[in-house]
Coordinates of C-alpha atoms in Angstrom, one line a residue:
X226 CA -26.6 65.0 -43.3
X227 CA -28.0 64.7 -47.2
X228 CA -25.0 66.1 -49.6
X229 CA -26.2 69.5 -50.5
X230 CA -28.0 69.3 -54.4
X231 CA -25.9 71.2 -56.8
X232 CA -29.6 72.7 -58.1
X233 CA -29.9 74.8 -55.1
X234 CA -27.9 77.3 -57.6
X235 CA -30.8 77.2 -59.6
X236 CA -32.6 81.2 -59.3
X237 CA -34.7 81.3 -56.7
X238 CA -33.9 78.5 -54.7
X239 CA -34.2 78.2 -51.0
X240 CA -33.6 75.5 -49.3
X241 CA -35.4 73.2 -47.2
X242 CA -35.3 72.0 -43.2
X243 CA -35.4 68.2 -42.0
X244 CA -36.3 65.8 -42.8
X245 CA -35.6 66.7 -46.7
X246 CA -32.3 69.5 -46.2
X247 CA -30.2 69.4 -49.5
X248 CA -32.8 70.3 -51.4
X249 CA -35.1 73.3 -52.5
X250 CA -37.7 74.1 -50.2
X251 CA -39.4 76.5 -53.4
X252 CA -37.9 78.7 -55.8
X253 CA -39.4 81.6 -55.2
X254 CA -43.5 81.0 -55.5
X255 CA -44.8 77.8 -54.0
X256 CA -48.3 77.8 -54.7
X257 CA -47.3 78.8 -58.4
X258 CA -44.8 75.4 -58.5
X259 CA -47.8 73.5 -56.9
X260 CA -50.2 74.6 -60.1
X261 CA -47.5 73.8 -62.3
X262 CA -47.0 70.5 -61.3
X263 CA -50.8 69.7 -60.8
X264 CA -51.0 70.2 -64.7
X265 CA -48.0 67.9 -65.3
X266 CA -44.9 70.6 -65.8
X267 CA -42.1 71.0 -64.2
X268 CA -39.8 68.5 -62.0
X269 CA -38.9 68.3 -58.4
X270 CA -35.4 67.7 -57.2
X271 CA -35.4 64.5 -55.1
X272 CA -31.7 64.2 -54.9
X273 CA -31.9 63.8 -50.8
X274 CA -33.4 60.5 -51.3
X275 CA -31.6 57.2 -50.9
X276 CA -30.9 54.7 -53.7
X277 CA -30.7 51.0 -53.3
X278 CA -30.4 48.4 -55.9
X279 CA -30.7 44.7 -54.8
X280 CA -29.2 42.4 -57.8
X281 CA -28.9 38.5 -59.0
X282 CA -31.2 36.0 -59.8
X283 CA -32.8 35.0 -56.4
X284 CA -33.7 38.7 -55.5
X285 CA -37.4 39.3 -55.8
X286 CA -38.1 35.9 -54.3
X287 CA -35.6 36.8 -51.2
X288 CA -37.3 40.6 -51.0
X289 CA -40.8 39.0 -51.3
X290 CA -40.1 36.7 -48.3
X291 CA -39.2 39.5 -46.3
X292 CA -41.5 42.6 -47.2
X293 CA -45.0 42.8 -47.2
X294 CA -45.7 42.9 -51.1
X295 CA -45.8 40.1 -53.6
X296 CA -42.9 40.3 -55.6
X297 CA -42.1 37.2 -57.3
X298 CA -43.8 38.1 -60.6
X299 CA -43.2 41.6 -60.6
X300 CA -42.3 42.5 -64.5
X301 CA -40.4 44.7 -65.3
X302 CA -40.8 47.9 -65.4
X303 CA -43.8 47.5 -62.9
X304 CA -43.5 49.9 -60.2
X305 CA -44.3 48.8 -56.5
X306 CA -44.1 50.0 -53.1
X307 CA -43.5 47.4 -50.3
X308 CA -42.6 47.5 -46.6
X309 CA -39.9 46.3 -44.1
X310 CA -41.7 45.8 -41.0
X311 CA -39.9 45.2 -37.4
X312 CA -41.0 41.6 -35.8
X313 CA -43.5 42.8 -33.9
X314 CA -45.3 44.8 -37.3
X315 CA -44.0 48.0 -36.8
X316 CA -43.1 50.2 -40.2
X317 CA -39.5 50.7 -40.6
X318 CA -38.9 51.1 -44.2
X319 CA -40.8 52.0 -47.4
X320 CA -39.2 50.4 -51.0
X321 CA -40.9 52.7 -53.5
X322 CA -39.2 50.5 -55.9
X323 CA -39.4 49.3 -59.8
X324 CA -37.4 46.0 -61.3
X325 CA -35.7 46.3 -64.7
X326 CA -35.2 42.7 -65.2
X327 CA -31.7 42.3 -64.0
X328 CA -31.5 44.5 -60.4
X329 CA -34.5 46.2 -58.8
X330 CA -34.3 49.3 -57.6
X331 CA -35.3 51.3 -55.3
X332 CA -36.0 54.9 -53.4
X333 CA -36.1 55.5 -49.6
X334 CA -36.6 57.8 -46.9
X335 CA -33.2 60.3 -46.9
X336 CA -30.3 59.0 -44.4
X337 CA -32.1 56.1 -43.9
X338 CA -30.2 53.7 -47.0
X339 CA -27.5 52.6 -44.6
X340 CA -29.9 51.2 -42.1
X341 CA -31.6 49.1 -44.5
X342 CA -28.6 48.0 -46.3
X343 CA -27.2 46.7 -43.1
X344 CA -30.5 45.1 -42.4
X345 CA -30.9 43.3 -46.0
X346 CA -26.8 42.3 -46.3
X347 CA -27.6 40.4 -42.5
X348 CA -30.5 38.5 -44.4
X349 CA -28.6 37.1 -47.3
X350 CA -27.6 34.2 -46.1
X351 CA -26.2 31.3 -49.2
X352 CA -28.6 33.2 -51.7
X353 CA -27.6 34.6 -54.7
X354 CA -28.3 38.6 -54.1
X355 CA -26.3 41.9 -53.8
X356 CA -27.4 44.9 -52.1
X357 CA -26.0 48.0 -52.8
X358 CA -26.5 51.5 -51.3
X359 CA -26.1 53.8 -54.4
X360 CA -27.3 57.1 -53.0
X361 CA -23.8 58.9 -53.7
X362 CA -24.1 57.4 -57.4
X363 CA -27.4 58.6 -58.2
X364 CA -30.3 61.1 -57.4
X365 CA -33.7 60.9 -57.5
X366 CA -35.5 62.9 -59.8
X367 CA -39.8 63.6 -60.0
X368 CA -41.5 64.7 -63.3
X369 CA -45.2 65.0 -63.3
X370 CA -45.5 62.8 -66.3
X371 CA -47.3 59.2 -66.2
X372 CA -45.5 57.7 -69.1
X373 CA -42.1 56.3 -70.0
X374 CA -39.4 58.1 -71.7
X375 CA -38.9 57.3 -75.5
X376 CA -36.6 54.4 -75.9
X377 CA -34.4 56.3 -77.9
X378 CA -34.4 59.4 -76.2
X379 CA -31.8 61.2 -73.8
X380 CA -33.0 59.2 -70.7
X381 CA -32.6 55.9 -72.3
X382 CA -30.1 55.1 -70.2
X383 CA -31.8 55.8 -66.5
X384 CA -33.7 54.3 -64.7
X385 CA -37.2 55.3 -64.4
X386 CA -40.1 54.4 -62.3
X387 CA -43.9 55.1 -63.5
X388 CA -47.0 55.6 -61.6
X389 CA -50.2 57.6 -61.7
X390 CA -48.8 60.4 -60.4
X391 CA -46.2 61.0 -62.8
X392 CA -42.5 59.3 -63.6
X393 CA -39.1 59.2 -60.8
X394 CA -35.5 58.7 -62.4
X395 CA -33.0 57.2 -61.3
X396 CA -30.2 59.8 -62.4
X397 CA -26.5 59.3 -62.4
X398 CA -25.6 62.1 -60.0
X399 CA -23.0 63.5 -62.0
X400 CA -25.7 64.3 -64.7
X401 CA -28.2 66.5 -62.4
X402 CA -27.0 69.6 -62.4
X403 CA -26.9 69.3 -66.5
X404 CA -30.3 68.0 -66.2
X405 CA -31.5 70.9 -63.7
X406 CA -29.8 73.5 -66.4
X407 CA -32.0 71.9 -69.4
X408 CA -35.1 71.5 -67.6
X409 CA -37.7 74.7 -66.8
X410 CA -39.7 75.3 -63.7
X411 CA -38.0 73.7 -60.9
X412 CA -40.5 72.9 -58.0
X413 CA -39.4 72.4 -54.6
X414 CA -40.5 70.4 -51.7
X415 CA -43.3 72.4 -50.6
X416 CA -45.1 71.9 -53.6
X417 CA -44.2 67.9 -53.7
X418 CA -45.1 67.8 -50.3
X419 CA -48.6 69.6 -50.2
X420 CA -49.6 67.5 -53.3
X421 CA -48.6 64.5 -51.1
X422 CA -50.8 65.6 -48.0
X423 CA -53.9 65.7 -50.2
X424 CA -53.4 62.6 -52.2
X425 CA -53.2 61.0 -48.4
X426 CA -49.9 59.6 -49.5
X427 CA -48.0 58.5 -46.3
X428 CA -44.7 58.6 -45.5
X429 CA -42.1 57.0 -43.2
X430 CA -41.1 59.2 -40.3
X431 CA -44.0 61.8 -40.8
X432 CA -46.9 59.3 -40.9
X433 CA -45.1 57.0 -38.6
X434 CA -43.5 56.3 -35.2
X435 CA -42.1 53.5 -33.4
X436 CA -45.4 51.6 -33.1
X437 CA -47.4 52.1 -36.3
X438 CA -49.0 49.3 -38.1
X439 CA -49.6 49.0 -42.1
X440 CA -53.4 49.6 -41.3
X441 CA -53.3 52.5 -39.6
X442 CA -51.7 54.7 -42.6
X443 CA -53.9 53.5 -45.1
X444 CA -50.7 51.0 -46.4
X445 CA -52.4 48.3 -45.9
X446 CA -54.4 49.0 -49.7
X447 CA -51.3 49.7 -51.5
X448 CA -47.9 48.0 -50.2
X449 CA -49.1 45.1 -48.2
X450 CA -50.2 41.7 -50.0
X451 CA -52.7 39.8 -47.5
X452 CA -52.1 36.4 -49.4
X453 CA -48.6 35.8 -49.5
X454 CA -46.2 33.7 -47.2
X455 CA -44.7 34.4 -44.1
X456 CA -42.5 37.9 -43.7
X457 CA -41.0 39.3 -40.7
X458 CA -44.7 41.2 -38.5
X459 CA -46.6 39.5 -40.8
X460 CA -48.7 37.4 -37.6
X461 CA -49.1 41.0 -36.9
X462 CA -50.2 42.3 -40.0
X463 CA -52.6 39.3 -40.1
X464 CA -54.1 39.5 -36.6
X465 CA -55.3 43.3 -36.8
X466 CA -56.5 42.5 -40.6
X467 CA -58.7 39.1 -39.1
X468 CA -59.4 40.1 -35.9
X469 CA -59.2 43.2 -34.4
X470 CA -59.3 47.3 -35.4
X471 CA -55.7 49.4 -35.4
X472 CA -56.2 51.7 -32.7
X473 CA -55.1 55.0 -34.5
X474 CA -56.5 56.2 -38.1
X475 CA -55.3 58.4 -40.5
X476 CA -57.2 61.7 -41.2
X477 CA -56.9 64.4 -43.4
X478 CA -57.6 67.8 -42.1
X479 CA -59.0 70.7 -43.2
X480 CA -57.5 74.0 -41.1
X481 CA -59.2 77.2 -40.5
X482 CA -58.7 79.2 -43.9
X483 CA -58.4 82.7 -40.9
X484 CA -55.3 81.5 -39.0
X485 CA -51.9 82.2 -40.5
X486 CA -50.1 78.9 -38.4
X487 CA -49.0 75.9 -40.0
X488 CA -49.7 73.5 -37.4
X489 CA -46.0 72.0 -36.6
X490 CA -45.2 68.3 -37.2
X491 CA -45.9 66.2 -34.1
X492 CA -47.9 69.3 -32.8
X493 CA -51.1 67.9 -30.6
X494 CA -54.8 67.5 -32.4
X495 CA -57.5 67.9 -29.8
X496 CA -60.7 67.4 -28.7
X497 CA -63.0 69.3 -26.1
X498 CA -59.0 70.2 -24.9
X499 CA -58.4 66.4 -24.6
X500 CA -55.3 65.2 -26.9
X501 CA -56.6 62.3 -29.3
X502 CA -53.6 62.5 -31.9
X503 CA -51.2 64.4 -33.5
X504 CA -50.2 65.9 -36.9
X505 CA -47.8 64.2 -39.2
X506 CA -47.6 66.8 -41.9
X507 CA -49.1 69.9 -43.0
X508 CA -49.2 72.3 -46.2
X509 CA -50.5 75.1 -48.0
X510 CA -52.5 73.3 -50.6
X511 CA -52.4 75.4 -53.9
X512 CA -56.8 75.1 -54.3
X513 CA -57.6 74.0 -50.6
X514 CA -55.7 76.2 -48.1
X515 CA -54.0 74.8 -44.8
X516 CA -54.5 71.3 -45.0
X517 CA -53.1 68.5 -42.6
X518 CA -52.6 64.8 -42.3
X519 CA -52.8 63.6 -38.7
X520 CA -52.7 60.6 -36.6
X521 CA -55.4 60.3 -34.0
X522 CA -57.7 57.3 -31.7
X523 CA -59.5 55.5 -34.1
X524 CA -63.0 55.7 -32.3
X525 CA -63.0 59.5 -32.4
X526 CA -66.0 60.6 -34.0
X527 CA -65.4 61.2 -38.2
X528 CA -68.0 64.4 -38.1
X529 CA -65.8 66.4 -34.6
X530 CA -64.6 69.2 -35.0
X531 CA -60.7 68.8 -33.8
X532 CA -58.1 71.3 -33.0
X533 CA -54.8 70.6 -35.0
X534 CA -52.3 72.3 -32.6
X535 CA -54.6 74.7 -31.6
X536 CA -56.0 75.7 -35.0
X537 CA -59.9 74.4 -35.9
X538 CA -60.1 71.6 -38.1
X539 CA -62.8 69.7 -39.8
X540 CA -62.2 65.7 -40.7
X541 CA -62.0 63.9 -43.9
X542 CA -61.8 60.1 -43.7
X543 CA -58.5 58.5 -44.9
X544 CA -58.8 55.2 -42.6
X545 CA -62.1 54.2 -41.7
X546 CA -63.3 54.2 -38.1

């Protein structure tokens, strides 16, 4: 279980169920975090997450021989996301990860650091890398703001990684709840999460199970390089991509504004009563309403009209059929 995150004594707070307990589910006004974030205010508490840094000279060759992104060029300061696949292609990790010229480091699923460490430290063989699981040392931190801190500034000295969406540090743990009391308009997990459901953004153990493949998710765009070497499920990886279709697709899903449910992760979609798929995550999007990512066959018509544990709900295409 994820050590509870000293700003859940922040006003307001209440905090969140599996897979992200330890963390605020919202303080107080979802929607109203959701809006804040959206126009770039605020932060979300992340501390749940696990931190991994892999260190010494041979790392991103060694990590780009065994994940699916091309890492041996990656500059620093480049963020990245790559994948540890099982032998036979199957998604077991996500590296949401950024290099700083000496270590790279990176942000996982919560509780699942140790499993990856294990696998990495078995993989090292006579090359010159260290992998460290650093979760108790530091906390993850999102602000919705696309640009690195000031060199100078009081985050000089943390790690931070930079995408579109906004910026993630890599805090030193002892310095959160400081950084929670100097920082206004906390978000919490709801928010993150809804704005994650309608970006299409997947994630391991919600848009996953023991048998999905990169192209399913929509992964195989933005963490998977097609021309690299071999990686472990790469022949799989390859085969689907050359010669054959994934047989699930993801789809976003737009609910029926008039019911009140929240269709439940892993709840069935349906069509004409048949079960075709199920939902991987669902939210109350701040401008759309009840909206929902969900796994289903990937010959189903994109135009049906599906039933997302028993609520209506018209398709939008994330994975092509």
């Amino acid at each position: 279980m994820a050590a509870t995150s000293p700003l859940l004594s922040l006003p307001g707070a209440v905090a969140a169920e599996a897979p992200d307990e330890g963390v605020a589910a919202h303080y107080g006004d979802p929607l109203r975090e959701q809006r804040r974030l959206a126009a770039g205010q605020g932060f979300v508490d992340l501390s749940h997450r696990g931190v991994v840094r892999v260190s010494g000279p041979d790392r991103l060759s060694w990590l780009h021989s065994l994940t699916t992104q091309h890492l041996t060029e990656l500059k620093p300061g480049e963020a990245t996301v790559t994948l540890v696949l099982s032998p036979h292609g199957h998604i077991e990790h996500a590296l949401y990860a950024v290099d700083d010229g000496e270590a790279l480091w990176a942000h996982v699923e919560p509780g699942t650091a140790p499993a990856l460490v294990a696998f990495l430290d078995r993989m090292r063989f006579l090359l010159r890398v260290e992998v460290e699981d650093l979760t108790d040392a530091y906390a993850v931190v999102f602000e919705p703001v696309p640009e690195a801190p000031a060199a100078d500034g009081p985050l000089a000295d943390v790690q931070v990684r930079v995408t579109a969406d906004g910026r993630e540090l890599f805090l030193p743990r002892e310095r959160l709840a400081d950084y929670g009391a100097g920082h206004a308009d906390p978000a919490g997990m709801w928010a993150y999460e809804a704005l994650r459901v309608a970006a299409y953004r997947p994630r391991v153990g919600n848009e996953t199970d023991h048998r999905t493949i990169v192209h399913e998710v929509g992964w195989l765009e933005t963490a998977v390089h097609l021309n690299k070497g071999c990686y472990r499920g790469q022949e799989t990886v390859a085969r689907v991509h050359n010669l054959g279709r994934p047989p699930r697709r993801l789809v976003f899903l737009h609910l029926d504004g008039t019911e009140e449910k929240l269709p439940a992760t892993g709840s069935p979609v349906e069509l004409d009563g048949r079960q075709i798929g199920f939902v991987t995550s669902s939210a109350r999007h701040y401008e759309l309403g009840t909206v929902a990512l969900a796994l289903i066959k990937r010959n189903t018509a994109v135009d049906a009209v599906l039933t997302a544990d028993g609520v209506p709900a018209t398709q939008e295409v994330v994975v092509p059929a």
